[in-house]
Coordinates of C-alpha atoms and ligand atoms in Angstrom, one line a residue:
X30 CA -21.3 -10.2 3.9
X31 CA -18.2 -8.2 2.6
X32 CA -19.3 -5.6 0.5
X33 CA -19.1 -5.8 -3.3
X34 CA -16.9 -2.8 -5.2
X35 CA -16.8 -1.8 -8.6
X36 CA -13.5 0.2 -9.8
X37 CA -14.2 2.5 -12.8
X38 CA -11.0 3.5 -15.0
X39 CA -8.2 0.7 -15.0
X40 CA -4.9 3.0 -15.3
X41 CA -2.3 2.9 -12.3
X42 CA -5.0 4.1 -9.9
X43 CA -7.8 2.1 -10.9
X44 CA -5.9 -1.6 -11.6
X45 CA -3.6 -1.6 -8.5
X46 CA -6.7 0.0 -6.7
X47 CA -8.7 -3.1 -7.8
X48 CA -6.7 -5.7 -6.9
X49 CA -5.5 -3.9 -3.7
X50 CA -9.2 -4.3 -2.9
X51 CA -9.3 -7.8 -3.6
X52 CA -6.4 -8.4 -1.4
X53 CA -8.3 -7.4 0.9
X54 CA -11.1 -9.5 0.7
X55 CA -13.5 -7.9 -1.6
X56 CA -15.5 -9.0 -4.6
X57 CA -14.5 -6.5 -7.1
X58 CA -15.8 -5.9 -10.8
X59 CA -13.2 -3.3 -12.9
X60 CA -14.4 -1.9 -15.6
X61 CA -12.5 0.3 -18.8
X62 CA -13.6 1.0 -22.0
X63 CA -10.3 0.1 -23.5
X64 CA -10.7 -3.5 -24.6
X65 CA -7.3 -4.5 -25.0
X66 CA -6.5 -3.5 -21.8
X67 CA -9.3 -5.4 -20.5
X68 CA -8.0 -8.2 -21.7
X69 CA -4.9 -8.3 -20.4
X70 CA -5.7 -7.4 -17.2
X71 CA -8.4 -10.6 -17.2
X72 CA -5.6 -12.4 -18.1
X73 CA -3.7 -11.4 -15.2
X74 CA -1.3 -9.2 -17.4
X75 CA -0.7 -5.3 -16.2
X76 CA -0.1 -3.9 -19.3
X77 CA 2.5 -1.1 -17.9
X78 CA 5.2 -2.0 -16.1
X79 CA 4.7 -1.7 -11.9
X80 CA 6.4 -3.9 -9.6
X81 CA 4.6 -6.2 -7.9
X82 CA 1.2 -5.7 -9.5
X83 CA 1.3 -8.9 -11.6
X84 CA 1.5 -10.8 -8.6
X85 CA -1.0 -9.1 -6.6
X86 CA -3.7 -9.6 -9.5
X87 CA -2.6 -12.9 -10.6
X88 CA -3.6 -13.7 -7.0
X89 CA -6.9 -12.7 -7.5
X90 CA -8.1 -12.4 -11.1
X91 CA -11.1 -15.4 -11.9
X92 CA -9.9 -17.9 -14.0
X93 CA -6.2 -18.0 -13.1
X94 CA -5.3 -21.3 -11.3
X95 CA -5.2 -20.7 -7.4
X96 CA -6.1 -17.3 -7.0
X97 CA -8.9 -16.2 -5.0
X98 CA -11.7 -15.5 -7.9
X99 CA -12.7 -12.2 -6.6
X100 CA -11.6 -10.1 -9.6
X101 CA -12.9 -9.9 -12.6
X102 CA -13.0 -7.0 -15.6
X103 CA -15.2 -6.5 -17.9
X104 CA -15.6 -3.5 -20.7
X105 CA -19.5 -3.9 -20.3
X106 CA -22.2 -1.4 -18.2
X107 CA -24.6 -3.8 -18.6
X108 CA -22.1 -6.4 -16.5
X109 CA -21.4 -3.5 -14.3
X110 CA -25.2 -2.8 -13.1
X111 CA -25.6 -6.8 -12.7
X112 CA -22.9 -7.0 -10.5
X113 CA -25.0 -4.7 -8.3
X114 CA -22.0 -3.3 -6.1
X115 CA -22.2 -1.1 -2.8
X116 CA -19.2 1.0 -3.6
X117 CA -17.9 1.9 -6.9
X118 CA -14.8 4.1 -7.0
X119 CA -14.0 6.3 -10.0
X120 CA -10.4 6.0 -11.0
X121 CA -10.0 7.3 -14.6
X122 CA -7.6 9.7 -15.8
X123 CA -7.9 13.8 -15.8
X124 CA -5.5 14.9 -18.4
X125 CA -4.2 18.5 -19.1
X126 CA -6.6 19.9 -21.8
X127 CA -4.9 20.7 -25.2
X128 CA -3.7 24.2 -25.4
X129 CA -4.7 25.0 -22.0
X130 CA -3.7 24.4 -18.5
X131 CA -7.1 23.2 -16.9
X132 CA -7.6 19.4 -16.5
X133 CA -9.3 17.9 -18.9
X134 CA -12.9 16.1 -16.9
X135 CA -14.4 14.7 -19.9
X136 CA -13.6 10.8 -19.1
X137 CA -14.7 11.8 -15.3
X138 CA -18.0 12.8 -16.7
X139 CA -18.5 10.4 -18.8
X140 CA -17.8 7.7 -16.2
X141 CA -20.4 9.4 -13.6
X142 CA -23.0 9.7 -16.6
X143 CA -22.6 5.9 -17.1
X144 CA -22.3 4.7 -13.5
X145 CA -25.3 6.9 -12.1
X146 CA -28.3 4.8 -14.0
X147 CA -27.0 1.7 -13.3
X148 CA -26.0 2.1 -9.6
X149 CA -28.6 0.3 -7.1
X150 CA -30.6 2.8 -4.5
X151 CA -28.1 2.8 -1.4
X152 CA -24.7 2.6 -3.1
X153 CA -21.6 4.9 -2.3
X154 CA -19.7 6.3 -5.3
X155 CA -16.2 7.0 -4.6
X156 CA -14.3 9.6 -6.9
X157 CA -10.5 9.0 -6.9
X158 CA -10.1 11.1 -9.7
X159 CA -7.7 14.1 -9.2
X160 CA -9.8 17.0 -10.3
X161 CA -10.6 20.6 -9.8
X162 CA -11.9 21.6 -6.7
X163 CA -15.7 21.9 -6.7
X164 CA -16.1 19.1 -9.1
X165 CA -17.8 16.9 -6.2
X166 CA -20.3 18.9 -5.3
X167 CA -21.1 19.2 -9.1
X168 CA -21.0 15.7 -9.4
X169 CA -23.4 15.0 -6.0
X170 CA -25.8 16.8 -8.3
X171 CA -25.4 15.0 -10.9
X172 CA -26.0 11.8 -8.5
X173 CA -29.1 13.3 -7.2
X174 CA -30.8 14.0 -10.3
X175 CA -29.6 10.8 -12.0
X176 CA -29.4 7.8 -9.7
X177 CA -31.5 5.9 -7.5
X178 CA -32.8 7.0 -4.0
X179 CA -30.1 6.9 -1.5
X180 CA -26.9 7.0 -3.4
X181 CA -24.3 8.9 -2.0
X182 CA -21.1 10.4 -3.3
X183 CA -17.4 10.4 -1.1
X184 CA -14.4 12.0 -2.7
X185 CA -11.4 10.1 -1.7
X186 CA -8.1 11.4 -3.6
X187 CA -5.4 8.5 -3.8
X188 CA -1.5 9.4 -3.3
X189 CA 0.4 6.0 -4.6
X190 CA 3.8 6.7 -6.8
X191 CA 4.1 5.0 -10.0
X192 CA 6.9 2.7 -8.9
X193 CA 5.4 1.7 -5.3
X194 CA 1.8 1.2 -6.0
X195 CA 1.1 -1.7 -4.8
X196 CA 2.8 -0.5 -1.1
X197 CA 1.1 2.9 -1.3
X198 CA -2.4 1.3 -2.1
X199 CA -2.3 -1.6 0.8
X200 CA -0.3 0.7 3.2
X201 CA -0.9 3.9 2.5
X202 CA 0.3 6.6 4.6
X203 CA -3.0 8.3 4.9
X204 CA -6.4 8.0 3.9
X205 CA -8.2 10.9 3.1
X206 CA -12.3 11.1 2.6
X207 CA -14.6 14.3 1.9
X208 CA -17.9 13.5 2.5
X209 CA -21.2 15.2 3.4
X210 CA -23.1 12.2 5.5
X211 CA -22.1 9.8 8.0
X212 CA -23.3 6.9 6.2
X213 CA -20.3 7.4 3.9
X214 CA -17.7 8.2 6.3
X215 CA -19.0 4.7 7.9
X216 CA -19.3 2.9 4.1
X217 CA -15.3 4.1 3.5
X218 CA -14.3 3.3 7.5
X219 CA -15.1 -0.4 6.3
X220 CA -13.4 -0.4 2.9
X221 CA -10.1 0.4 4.7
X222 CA -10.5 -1.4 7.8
X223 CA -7.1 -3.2 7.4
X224 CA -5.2 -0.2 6.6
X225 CA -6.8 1.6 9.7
X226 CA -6.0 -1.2 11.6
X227 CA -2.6 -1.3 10.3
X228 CA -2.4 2.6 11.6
X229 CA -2.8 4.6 8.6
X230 CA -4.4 8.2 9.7
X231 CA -8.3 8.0 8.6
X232 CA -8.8 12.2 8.2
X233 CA -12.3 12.6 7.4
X234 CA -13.0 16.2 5.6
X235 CA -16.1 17.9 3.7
X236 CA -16.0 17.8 -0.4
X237 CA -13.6 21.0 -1.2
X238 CA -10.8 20.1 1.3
X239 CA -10.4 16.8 0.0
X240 CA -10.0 17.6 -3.6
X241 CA -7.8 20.3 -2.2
X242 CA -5.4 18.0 -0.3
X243 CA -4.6 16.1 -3.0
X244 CA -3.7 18.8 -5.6
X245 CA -2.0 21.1 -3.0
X246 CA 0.4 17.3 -2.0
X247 CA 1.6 17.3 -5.1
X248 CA 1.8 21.3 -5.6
X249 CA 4.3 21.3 -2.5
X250 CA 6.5 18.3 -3.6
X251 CA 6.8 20.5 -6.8
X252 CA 7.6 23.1 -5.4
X253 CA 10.0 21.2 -3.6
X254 CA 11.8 19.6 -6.1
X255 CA 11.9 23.8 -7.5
X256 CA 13.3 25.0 -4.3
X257 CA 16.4 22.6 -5.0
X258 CA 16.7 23.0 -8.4
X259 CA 16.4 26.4 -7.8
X260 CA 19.6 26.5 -5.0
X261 CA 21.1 24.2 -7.7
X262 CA 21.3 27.3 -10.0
X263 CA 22.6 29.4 -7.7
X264 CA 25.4 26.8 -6.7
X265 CA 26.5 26.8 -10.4
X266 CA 27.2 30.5 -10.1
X267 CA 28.2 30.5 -6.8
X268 CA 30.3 27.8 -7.4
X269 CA 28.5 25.5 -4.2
X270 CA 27.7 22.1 -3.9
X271 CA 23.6 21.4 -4.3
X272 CA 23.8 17.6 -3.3
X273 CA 26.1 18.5 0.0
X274 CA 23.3 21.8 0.8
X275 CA 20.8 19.3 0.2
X276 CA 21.9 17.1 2.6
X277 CA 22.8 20.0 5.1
X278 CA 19.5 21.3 5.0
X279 CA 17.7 17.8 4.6
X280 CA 19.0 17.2 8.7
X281 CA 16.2 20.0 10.1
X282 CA 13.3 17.8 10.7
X283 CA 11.0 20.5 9.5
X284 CA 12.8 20.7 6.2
X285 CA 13.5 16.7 6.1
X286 CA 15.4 15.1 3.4
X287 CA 13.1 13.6 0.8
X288 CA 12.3 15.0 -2.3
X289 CA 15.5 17.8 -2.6
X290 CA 17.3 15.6 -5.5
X291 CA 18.4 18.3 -7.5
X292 CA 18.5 17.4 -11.3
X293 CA 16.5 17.8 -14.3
X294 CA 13.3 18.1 -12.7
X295 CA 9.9 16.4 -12.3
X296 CA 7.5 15.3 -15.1
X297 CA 5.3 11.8 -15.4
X298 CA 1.4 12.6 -15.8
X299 CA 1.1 13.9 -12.3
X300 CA 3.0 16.9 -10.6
X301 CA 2.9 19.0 -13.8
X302 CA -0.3 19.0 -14.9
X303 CA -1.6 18.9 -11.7
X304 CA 0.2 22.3 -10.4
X305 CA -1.5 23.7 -14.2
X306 CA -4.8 22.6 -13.2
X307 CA -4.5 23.7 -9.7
X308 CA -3.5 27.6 -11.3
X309 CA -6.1 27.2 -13.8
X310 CA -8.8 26.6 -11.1
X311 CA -7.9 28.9 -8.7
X312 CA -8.2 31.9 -11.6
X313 CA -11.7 30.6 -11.9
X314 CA -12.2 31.3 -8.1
X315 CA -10.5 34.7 -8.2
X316 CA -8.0 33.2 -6.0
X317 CA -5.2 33.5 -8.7
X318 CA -2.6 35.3 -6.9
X319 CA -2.5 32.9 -4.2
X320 CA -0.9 30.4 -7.2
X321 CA 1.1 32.7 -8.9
X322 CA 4.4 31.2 -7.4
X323 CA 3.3 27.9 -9.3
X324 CA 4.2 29.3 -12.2
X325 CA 7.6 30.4 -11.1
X326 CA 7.9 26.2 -10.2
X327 CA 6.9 25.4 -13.6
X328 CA 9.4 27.3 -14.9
X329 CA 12.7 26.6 -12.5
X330 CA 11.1 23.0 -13.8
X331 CA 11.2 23.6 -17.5
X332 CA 14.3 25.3 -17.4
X333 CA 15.9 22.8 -16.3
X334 CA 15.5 20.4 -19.2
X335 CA 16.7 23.7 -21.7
X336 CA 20.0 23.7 -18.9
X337 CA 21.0 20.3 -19.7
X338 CA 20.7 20.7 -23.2
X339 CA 23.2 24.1 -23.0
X340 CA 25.4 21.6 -20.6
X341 CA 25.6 19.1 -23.6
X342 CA 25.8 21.3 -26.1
X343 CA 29.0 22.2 -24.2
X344 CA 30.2 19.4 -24.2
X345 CA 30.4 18.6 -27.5
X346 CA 32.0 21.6 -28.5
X347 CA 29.6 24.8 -27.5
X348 CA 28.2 25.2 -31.2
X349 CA 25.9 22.7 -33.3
X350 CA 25.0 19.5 -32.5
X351 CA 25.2 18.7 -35.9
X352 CA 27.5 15.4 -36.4
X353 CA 27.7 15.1 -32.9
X354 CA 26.4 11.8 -31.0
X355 CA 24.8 11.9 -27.9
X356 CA 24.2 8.9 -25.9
X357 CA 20.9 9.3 -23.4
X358 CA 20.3 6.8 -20.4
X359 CA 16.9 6.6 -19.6
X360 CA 13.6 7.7 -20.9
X361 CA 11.1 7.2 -18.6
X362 CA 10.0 10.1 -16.0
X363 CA 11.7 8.2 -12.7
X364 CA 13.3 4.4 -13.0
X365 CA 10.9 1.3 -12.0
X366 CA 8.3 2.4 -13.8
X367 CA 7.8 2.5 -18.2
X368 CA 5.7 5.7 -18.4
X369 CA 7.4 8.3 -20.3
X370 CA 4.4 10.9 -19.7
X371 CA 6.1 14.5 -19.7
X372 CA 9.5 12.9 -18.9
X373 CA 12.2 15.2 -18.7
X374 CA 14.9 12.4 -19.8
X375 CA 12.8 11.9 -23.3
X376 CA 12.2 16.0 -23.7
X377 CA 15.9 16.7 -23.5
X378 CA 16.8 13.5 -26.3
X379 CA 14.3 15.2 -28.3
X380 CA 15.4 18.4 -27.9
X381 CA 18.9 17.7 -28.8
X382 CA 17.5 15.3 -31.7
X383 CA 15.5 18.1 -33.1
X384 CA 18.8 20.5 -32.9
X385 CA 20.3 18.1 -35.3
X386 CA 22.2 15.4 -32.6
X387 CA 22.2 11.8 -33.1
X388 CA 20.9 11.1 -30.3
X389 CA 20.5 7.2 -29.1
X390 CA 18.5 6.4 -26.6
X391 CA 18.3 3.1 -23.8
X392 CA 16.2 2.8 -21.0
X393 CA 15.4 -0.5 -19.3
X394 CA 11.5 -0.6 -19.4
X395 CA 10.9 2.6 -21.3
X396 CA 11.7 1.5 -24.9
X397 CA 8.3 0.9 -26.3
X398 CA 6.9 3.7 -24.8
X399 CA 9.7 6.0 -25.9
X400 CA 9.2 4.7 -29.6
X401 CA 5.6 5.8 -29.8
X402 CA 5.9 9.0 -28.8
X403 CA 9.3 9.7 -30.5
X404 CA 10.0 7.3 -33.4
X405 CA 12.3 9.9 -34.6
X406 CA 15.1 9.3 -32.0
X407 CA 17.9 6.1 -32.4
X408 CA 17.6 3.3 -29.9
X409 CA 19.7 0.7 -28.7
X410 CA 18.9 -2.0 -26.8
X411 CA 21.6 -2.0 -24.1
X412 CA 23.3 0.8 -22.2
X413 CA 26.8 -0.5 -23.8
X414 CA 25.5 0.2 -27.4
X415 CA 23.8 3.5 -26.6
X416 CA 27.0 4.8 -25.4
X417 CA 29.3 3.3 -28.4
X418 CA 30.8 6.2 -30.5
X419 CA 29.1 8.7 -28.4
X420 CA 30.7 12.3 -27.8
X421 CA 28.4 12.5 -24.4
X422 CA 26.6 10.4 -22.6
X423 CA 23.7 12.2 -20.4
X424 CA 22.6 10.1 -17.8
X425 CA 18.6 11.7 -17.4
X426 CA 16.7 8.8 -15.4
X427 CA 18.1 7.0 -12.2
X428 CA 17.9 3.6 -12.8
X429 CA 19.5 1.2 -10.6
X430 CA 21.1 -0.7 -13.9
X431 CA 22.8 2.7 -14.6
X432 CA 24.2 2.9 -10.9
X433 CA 25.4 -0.5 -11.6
X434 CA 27.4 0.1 -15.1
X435 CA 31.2 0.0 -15.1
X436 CA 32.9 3.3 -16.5
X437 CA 35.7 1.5 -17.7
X438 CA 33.7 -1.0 -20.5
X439 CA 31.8 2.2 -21.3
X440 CA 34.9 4.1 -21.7
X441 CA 36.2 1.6 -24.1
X442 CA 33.4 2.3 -26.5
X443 CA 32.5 5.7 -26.5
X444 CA 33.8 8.3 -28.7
X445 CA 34.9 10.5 -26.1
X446 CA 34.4 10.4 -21.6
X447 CA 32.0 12.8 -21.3
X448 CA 29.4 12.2 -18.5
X449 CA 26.6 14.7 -17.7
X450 CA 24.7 13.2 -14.3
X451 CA 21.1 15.4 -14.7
X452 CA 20.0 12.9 -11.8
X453 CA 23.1 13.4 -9.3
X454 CA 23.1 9.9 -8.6
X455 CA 25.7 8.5 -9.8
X456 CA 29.3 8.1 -8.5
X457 CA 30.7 10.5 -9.5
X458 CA 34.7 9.4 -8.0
X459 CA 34.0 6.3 -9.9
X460 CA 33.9 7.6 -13.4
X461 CA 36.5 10.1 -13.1
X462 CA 38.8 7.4 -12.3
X463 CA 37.8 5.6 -15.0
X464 CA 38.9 8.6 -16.7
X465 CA 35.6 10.2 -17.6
X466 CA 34.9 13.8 -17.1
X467 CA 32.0 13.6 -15.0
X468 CA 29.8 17.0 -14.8
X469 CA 26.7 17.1 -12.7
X470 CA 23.6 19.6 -12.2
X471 CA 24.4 21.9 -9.3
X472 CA 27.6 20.7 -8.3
X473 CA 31.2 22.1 -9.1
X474 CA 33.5 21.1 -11.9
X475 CA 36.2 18.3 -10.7
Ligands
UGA12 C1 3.3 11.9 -7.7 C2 3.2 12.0 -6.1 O1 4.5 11.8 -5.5 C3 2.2 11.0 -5.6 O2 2.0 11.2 -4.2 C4 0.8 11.2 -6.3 O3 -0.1 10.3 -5.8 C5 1.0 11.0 -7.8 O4 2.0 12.0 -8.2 C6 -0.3 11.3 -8.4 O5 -0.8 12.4 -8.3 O6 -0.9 10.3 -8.9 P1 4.6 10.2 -9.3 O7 4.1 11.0 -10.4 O8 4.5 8.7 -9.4 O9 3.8 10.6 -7.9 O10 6.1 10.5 -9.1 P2 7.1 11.2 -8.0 O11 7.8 10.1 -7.3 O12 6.4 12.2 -7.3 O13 8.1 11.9 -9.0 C7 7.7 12.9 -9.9 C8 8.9 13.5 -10.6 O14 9.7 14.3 -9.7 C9 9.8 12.5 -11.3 O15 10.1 13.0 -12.6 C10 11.1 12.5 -10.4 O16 12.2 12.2 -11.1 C11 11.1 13.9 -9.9 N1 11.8 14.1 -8.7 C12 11.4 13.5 -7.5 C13 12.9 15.0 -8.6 O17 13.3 15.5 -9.7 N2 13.6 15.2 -7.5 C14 13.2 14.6 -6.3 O18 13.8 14.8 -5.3 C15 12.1 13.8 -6.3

């Protein structure tokens, strides 16, 4: 009989993990506390925006006409310890704690606290959560004093990007689980039969190393995206090329070309807090100098959100940005996705906004998301009106729409043709001959 899984937490993780499982043949339960969330999801809605997820649940939720039945959600523990499930993975979120940089495991602990009563003797629990390292054997504990006979715990980090979940989740490029038993190596080997099938590396490690692989991924694609950002400083004074180094450097295969877009840096509600966290947990070890250079990451990072803003303040004359109006394209932390989670695009708008700019605002799926967390700024609700009377137009998220825009109808409506590219992905030939003045992070003055 195929096993029965609960997912815990309904986020990116937990919703594209659940119906990922259902693809693959499961009987899945997910379960958040959030009602209205709940309720979209058992109507088949995903209520951010992920491409392809809508299809992949609608193929599977109960109740929609010709899907498969095998997932359902419900807000309810009660529903949850009925279901009786053999694996239930945790998948809610670990935020950065106010004023400090340690993650925040309250809504981890809460989950485990629910979950552990109402699991039946013999069931795996499965923490996806990204957390500080010794959490699972804290947690294991926990399991052992509060659940049934037989219950054991796996930790199995997850490495999808917002964007490509649904491919990352069904194909993902390697599947990692810390266990302390064979029964749940053997548990998980089934789970992800397809995938192993399919190839994916199965790398089987004890508790610690698992929760470390995950936070020290994401610590060295920061530190990746520093590095260039870094060189991309230096090429401004040097008067060098970051894109054309990037793309030098990019051809040793040990180096490799991913992840070296120079720009205005990383956010979304991953890599930063997660390189905090990481810092933040290794001082509790006494292994704090071994993270030090994180902090010199964070801080290329951050910097370069302050260097865009010098760069348009620049451009609109080099004093105040009082009076002046700045268009920005794109709010969200990367394109194809709306989460605007410690994005740099929205950071720099406010930052400008808050230095007295008139700042108007488009992104293509961000908008409602922007709004909450900065009603303050202006919005428009195309690319072509954002940019009308600006003195600048700061182009902060790589959207393909923006890749797609013709300088000239943009040049007919702005106030002056002034481009700032903080993504370097734009053409940049293209909008000079339009007859912008096209500046971009790293690279020299035309
Ligand atoms: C990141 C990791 O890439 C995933 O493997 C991981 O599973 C996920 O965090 C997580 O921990 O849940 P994500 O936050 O979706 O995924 O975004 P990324 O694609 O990593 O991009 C992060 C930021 O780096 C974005 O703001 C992006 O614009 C920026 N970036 C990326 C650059 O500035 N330059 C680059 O070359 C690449």
């Amino acid at each position: 009989m195929a096993l029965k899984i609960t997912v815990i937490g309904t986020g990116y993780l937990g919703a594209t993990h659940a119906a990922a499982m259902a693809e693959l043949g499961f009987e899945v339960l997910g379960l958040d506390v959030v009602p209205e969330k709940v309720g979209m999801l058992a109507a088949g809605r995903v209520p951010m925006y992920e491409p392809g997820l809508e299809e992949l649940l609608t193929r599977h939720v109960t109740g929609i006409e010709g899907s498969s039945g095998r997932l359902r959600f419900t807000t309810s523990w009660d529903e949850l310890e009925e279901f009786g499930g053999d694996v239930h993975f945790v998948c809610v979120n670990t935020p950065q704690k106010h004023g400090e940089y340690a993650c925040d495991m309250s809504y981890v602990d809460a989950a485990f606290a629910s979950l552990a009563p109402r699991v039946k003797g013999g069931a795996l629990v499965v923490g996806k959560s990204t957390v500080p390292v010794g959490s699972a054997d804290r947690l294991a504990r926990l399991l052992a004093e509060h659940a049934p006979e037989g219950v054991d715990l796996a930790w199995n980090p997850e490495f999808l990007r917002e964007g490509f979940a649904v491919r990352d989740t069904l194909h993902p490029d390697r599947i990692v689980v810390g266990v302390d038993c064979e029964r749940a190596e053997k548990v998980l080997r089934e789970v992800y039969a397809t995938p192993i099938a399919e190839g994916s590396p199965f790398v089987v490690t004890d508790f610690p190393t698992a929760e470390l692989v995950k936070t020290s991924a994401n610590s060295f694609l920061a530190t990746k995206i520093s590095f260039i950002n870094a060189m991309a400083e230096v090429c401004e004074a040097a008067g060098g090329d970051v894109v054309k180094l990037a793309e030098a450097i990019g051809h040793d295969e040990r180096i490799g070309n991913k992840f070296l877009r120079a720009g205005i840096g990383f956010g979304g509600g991953c890599l930063p807090k997660d390189i905090r966290a990481f810092m933040a947990r290794a001082g509790e070890l006494g292994a704090d100098q071994a993270l030090t250079f994180l902090r010199e990451v964070d801080s290329i990072n951050m910097r370069r959100r302050g260097h865009m803003v010098e760069l348009a303040r620049e451009a609109v004359g080099g004093g105040s940005f009082l009076g002046t109006r700045v268009a920005v394209l794109g709010a969200t932390f990367k394109p194809d996705s709306d989460d605007v989670r410690d994005s740099p695009a929205l950071n720099v708008a406010g930052q400008i906004h808050l230095q007295g700019g008139q700042v108007t605002v488009y992104d293509p799926k961000g908008m409602a998301n922007a709004r909450l967390v900065f009603p303050t700024l202006g919005y428009a609700d195309t690319a072509l009106e954002a940019v009308r009377g600006a003195d600048v137009v700061l182009h902060l998220t790589e959207w393909r729409e923006f890749r797609e825009l013709d300088p000239a109808v943009l040049g007919e409506v702005a106030s002056r043709r002034i481009l700032l590219d903080g993504r370097n992905a734009l053409d940049g030939t293209k909008w000079r001959e339009a007859g912008w003045t096209y500046r971009a992070m790293g690279r020299p003055r035309a």
